[in-house]
mmCIF file of C-alpha atoms and ligand atoms in Angstrom:
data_model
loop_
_atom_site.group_PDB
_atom_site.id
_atom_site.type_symbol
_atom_site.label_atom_id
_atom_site.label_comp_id
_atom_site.label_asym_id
_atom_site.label_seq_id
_atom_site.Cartn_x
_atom_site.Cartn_y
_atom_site.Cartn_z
ATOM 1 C CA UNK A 649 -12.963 12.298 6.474
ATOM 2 C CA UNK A 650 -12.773 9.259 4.225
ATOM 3 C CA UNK A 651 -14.422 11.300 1.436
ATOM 4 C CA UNK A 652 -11.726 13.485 1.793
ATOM 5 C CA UNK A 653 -9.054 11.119 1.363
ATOM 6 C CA UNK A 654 -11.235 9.963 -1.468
ATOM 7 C CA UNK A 655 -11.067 12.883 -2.879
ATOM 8 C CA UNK A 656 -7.410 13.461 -2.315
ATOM 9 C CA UNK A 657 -6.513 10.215 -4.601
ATOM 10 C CA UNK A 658 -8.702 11.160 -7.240
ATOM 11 C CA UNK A 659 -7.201 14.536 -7.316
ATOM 12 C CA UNK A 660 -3.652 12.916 -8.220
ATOM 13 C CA UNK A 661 -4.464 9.624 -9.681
ATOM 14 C CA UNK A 662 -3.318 10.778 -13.085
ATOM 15 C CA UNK A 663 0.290 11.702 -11.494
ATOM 16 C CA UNK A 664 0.453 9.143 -9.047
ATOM 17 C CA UNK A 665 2.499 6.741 -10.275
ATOM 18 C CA UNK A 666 4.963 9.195 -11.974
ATOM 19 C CA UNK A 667 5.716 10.715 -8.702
ATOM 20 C CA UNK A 668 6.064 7.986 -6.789
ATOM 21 C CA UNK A 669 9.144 7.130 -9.169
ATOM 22 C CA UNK A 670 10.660 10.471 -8.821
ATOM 23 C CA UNK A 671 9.966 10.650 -5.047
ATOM 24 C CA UNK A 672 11.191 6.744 -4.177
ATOM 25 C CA UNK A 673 13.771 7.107 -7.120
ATOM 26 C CA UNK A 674 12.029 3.573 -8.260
ATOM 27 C CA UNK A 675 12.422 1.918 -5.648
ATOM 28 C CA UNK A 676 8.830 1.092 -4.489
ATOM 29 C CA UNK A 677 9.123 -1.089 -7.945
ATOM 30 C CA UNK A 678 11.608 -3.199 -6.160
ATOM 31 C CA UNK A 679 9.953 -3.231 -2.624
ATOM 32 C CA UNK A 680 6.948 -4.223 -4.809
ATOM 33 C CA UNK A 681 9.029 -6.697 -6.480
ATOM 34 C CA UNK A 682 9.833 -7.713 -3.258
ATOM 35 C CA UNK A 683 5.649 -8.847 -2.374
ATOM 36 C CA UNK A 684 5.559 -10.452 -5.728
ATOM 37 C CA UNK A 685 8.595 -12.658 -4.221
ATOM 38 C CA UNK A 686 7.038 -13.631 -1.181
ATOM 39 C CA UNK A 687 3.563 -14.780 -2.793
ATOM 40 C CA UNK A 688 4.801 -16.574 -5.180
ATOM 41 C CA UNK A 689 6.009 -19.054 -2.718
ATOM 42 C CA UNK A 690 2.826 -19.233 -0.644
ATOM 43 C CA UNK A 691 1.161 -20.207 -4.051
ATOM 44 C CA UNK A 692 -2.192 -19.094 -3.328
ATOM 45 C CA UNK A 693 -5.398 -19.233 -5.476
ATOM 46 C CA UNK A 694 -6.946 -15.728 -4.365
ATOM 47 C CA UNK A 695 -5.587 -12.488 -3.147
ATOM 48 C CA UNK A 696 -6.958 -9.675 -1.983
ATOM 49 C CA UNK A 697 -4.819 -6.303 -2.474
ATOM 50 C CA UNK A 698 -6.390 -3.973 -0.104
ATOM 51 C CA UNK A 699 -5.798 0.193 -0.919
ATOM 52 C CA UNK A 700 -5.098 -1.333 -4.362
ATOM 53 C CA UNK A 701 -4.686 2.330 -5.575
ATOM 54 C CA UNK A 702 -3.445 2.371 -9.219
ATOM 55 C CA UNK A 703 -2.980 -1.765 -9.247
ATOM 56 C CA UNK A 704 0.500 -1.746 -9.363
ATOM 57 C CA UNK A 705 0.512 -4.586 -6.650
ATOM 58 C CA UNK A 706 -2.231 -6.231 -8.090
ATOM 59 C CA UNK A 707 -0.970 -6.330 -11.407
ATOM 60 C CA UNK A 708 2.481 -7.533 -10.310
ATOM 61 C CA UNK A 709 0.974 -10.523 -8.801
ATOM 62 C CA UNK A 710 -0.503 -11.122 -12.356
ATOM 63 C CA UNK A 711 1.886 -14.342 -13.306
ATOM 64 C CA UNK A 712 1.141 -16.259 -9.828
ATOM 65 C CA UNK A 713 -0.522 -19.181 -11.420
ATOM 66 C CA UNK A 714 -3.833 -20.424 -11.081
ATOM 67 C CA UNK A 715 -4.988 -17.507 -9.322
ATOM 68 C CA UNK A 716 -7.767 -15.070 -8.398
ATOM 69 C CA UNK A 717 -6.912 -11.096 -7.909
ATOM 70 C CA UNK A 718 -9.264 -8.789 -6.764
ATOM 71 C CA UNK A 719 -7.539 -5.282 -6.055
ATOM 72 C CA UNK A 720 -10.067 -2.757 -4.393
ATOM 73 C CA UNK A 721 -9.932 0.734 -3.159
ATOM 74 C CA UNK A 722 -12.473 3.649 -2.127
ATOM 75 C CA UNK A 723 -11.234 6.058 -5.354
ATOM 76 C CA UNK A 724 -12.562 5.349 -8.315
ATOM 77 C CA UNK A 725 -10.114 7.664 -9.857
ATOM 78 C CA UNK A 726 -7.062 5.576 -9.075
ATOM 79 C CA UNK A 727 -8.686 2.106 -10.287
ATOM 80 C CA UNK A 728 -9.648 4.024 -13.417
ATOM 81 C CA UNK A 729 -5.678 4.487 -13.572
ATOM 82 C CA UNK A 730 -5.437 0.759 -12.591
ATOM 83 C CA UNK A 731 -8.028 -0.831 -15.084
ATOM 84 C CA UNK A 732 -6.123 1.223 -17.756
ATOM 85 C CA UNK A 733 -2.656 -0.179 -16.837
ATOM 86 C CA UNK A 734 -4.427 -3.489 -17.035
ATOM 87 C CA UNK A 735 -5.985 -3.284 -20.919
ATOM 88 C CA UNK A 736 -2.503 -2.210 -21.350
ATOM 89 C CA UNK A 737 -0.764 -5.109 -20.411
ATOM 90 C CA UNK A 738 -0.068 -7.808 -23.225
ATOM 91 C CA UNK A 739 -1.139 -10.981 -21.462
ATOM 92 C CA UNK A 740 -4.355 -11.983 -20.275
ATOM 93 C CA UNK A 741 -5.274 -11.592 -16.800
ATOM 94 C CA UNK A 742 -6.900 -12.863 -13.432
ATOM 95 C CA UNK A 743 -7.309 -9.677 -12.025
ATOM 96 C CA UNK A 744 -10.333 -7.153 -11.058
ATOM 97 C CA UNK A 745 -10.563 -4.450 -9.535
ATOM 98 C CA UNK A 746 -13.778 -3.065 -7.468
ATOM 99 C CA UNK A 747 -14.386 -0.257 -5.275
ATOM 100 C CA UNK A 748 -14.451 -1.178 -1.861
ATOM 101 C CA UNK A 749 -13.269 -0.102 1.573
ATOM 102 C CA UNK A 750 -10.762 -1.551 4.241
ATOM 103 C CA UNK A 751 -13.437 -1.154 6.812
ATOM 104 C CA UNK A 752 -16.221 -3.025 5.373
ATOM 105 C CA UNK A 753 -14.834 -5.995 3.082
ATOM 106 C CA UNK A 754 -17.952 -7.659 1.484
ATOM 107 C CA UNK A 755 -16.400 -10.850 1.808
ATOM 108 C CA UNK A 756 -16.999 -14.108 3.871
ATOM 109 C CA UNK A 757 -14.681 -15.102 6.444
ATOM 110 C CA UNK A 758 -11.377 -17.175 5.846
ATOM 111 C CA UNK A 759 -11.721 -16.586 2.238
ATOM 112 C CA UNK A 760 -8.340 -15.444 0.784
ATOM 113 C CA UNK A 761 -5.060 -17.036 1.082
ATOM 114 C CA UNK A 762 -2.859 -14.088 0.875
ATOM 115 C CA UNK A 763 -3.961 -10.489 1.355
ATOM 116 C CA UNK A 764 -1.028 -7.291 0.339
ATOM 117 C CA UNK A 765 -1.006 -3.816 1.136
ATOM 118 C CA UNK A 766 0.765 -1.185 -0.621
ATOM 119 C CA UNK A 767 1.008 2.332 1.616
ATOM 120 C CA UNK A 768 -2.215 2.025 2.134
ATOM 121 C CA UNK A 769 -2.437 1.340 6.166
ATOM 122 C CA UNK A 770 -1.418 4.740 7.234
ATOM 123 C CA UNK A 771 -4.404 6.434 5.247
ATOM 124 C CA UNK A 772 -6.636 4.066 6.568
ATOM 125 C CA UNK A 773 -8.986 6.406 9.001
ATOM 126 C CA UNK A 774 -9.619 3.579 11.224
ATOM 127 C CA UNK A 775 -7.178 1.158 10.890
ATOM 128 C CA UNK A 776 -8.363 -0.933 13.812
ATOM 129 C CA UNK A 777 -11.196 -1.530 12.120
ATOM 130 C CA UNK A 778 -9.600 -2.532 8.921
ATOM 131 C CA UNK A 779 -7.138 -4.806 10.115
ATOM 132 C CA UNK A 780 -9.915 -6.319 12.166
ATOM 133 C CA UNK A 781 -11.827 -7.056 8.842
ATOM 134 C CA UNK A 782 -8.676 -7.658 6.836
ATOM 135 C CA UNK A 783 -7.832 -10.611 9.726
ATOM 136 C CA UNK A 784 -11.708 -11.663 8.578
ATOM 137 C CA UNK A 785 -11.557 -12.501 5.542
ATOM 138 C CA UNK A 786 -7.967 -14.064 5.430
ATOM 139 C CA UNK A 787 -7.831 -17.443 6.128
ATOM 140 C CA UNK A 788 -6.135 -19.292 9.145
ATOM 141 C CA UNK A 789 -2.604 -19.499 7.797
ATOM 142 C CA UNK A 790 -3.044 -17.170 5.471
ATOM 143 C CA UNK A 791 -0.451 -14.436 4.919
ATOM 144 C CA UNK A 792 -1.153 -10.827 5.190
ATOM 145 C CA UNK A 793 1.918 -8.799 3.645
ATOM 146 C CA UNK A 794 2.108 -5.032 3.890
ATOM 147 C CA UNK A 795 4.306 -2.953 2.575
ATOM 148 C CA UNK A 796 4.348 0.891 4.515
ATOM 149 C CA UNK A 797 6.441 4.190 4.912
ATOM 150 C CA UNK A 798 8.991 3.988 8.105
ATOM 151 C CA UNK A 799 10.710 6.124 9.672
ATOM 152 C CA UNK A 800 14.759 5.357 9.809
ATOM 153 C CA UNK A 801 16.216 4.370 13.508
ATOM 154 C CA UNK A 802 19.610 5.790 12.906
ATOM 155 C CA UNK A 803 19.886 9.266 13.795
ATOM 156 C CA UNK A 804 21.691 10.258 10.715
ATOM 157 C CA UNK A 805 19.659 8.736 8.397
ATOM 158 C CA UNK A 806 16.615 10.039 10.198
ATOM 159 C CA UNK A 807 17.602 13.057 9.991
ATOM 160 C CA UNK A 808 18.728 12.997 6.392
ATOM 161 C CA UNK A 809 14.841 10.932 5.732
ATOM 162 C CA UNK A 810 12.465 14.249 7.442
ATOM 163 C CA UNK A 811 14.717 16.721 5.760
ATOM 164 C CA UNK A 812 14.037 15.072 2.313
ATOM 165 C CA UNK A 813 10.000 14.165 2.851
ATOM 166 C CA UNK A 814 9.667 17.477 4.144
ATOM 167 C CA UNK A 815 11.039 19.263 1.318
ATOM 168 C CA UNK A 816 11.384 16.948 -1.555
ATOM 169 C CA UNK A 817 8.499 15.016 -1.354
ATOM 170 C CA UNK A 818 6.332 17.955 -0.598
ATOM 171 C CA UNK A 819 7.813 20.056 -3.573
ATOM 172 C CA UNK A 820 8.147 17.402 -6.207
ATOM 173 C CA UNK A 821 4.209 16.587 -5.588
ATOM 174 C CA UNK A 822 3.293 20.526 -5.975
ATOM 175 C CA UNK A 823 5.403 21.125 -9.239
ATOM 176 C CA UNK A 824 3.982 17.256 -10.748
ATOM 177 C CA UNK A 825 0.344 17.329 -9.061
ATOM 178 C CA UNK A 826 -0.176 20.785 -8.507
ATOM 179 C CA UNK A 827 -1.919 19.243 -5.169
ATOM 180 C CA UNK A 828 0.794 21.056 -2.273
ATOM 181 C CA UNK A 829 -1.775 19.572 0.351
ATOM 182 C CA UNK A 830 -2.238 16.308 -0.877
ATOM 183 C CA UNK A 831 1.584 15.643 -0.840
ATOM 184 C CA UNK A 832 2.125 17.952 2.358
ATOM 185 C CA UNK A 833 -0.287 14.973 3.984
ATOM 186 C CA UNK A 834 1.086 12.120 2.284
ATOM 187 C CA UNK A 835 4.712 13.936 4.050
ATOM 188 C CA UNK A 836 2.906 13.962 7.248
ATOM 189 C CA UNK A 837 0.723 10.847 7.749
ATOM 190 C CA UNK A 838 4.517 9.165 7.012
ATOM 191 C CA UNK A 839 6.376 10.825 9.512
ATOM 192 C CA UNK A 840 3.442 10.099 12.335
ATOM 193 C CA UNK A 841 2.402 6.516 11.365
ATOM 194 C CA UNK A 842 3.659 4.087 14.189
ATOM 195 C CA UNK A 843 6.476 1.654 12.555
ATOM 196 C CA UNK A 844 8.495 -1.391 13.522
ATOM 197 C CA UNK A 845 7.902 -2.586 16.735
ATOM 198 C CA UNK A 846 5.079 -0.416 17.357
ATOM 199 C CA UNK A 847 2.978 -1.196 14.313
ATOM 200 C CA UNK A 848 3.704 -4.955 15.096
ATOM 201 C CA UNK A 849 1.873 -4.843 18.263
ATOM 202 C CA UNK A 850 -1.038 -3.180 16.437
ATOM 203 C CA UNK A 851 -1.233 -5.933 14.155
ATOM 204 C CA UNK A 852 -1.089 -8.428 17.188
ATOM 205 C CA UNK A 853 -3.699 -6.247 18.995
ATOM 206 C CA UNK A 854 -5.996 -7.410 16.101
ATOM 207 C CA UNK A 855 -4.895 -11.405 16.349
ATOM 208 C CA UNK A 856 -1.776 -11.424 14.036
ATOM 209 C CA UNK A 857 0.734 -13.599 14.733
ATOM 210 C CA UNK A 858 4.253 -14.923 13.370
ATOM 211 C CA UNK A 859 5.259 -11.376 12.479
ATOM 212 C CA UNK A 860 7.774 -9.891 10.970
ATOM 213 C CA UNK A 861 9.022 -6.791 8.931
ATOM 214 C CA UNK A 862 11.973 -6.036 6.447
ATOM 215 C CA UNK A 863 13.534 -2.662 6.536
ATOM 216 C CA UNK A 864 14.406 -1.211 3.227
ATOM 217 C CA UNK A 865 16.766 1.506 2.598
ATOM 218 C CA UNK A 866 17.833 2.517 5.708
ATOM 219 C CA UNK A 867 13.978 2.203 6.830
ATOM 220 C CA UNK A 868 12.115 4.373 5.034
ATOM 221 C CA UNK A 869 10.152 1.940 4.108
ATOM 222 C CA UNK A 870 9.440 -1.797 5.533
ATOM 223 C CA UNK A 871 7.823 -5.127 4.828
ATOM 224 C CA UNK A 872 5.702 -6.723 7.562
ATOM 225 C CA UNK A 873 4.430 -10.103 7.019
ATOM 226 C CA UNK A 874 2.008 -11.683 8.947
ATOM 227 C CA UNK A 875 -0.526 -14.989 9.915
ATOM 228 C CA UNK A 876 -3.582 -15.263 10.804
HETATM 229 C C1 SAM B 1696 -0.674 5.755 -1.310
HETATM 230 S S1 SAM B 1696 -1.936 4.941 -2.218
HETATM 231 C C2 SAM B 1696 -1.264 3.338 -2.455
HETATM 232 C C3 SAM B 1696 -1.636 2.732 -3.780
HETATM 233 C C4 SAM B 1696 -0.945 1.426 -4.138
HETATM 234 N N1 SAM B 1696 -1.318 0.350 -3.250
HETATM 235 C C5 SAM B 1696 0.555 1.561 -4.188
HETATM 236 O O1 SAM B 1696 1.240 0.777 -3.537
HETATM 237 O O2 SAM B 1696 1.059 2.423 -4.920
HETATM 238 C C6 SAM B 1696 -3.128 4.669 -0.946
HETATM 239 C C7 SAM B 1696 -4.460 4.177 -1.461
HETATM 240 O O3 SAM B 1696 -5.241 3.789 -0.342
HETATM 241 C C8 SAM B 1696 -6.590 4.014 -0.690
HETATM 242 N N2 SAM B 1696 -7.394 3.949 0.552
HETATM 243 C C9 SAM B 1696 -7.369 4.796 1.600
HETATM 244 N N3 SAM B 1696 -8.223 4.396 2.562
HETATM 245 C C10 SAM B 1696 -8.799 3.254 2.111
HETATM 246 C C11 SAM B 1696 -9.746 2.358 2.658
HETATM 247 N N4 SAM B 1696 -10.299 2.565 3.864
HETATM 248 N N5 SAM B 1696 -10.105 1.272 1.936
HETATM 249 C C12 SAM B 1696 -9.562 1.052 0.710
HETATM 250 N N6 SAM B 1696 -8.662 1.874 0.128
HETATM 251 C C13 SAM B 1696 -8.260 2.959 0.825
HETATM 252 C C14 SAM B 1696 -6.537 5.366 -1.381
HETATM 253 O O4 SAM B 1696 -7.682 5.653 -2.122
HETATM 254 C C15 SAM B 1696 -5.264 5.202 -2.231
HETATM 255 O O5 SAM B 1696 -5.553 4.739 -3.523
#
């Protein structure tokens, strides 16, 4: 299972980020804009961006100063993708990327001040697990921010959010990925993952506390923020 989800992001690494613009219209740049906002007023020395993916997180937390970045992720594909976006970019930077995996973080307890997340909970295959180790390594007080796919409350809009994942999302990644099941799971794992409330007491379950999320547009996607 986690080879296949491997798999999957190495399969559209190349088109990732492109389609995530069309399929978000941009906005995950703002929601990510949004992370960048809320660490740079915890000022913390080192980070961890879990599901790090093609670094866009990672390399928007580039200007906090005086600080340590380590992005990881279990496709090597998509931090190929990241480590190019970071030659590319014009300053120097504090940031690496390794392969590594939610379930299994290689380092000691309380060691980072702030760990993000950037949809990458709801692919995690056992996310109990992860948060478990993700609440391990962060450091009493330290923040754990994750950004994640929601599901609107509002009937309306809920309505108007399946129609469009289940068509859009799903058609936009065939024509740009030519990968129909990687986006049809991407479509699904969204509309099942638990949100709001419900995805708060799973971070409680593993010894979060001082929660709380941000709904963006109408909930389709949300910003939790959390202690250890
Ligand atoms: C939807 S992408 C998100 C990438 C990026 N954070 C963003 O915001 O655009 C999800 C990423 O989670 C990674 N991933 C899935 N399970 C993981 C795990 N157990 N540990 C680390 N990374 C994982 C995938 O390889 C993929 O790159």
């Amino acid at each position: 299972m986690k080879n296949n989800i491997k798999n999957m992001f190495d399969s559209i690494c190349n088109e990732y980020d492109f389609i995530n613009d069309i399929i978000t219209f941009r906005m995950h740049r703002i929601w990510k804009n949004d992370i960048k906002k809320l660490v740079h007023v915890l000022k913390p020395k080192k980070i961890l961006d879990v599901a790090t993916g093609t670094a866009d997180i990672a390399i928007a937390l580039n200007d906090v100063n005086d600080c340590k970045i380590i992005g990881i992720d279990i496709s090597s594909k998509m931090l190929e993708v990241g480590n190019k976006k970071l030659k590319n970019l014009n300053s120097n930077h504090n940031t690496i990327l390794e392969l590594g995996n939610a379930e299994k973080l290689k380092y000691v307890d309380n060691f980072f001040d702030v760990i993000t997340i950037g949809y990458g909970v709801r692919n995690f295959i056992n996310l109990k697990k992860s948060l478990d180790e993700i609440y391990r390594v962060l450091k009493f007080d330290g923040s754990l921010i994750i950004l994640e796919t929601s599901t609107p409350s509002n009937y309306i809009f809920k309505s108007i959010y399946l129609i469009y994942t289940k068509f859009y999302v799903r058609l936009i990644g065939w024509i740009f990925s030519k990968n129909f099941f990687a986006y049809s799971y991407l479509q699904h794992s969204a509309s099942k993952f638990p949100c709001g409330v419900d995805f708060i007491n799973i971070l409680k379950s593993s010894g979060f506390k001082a929660i709380s999320s941000n709904v963006k547009f109408f909930g389709a996607s949300t910003i939790y923020i959390a202690k250890k």
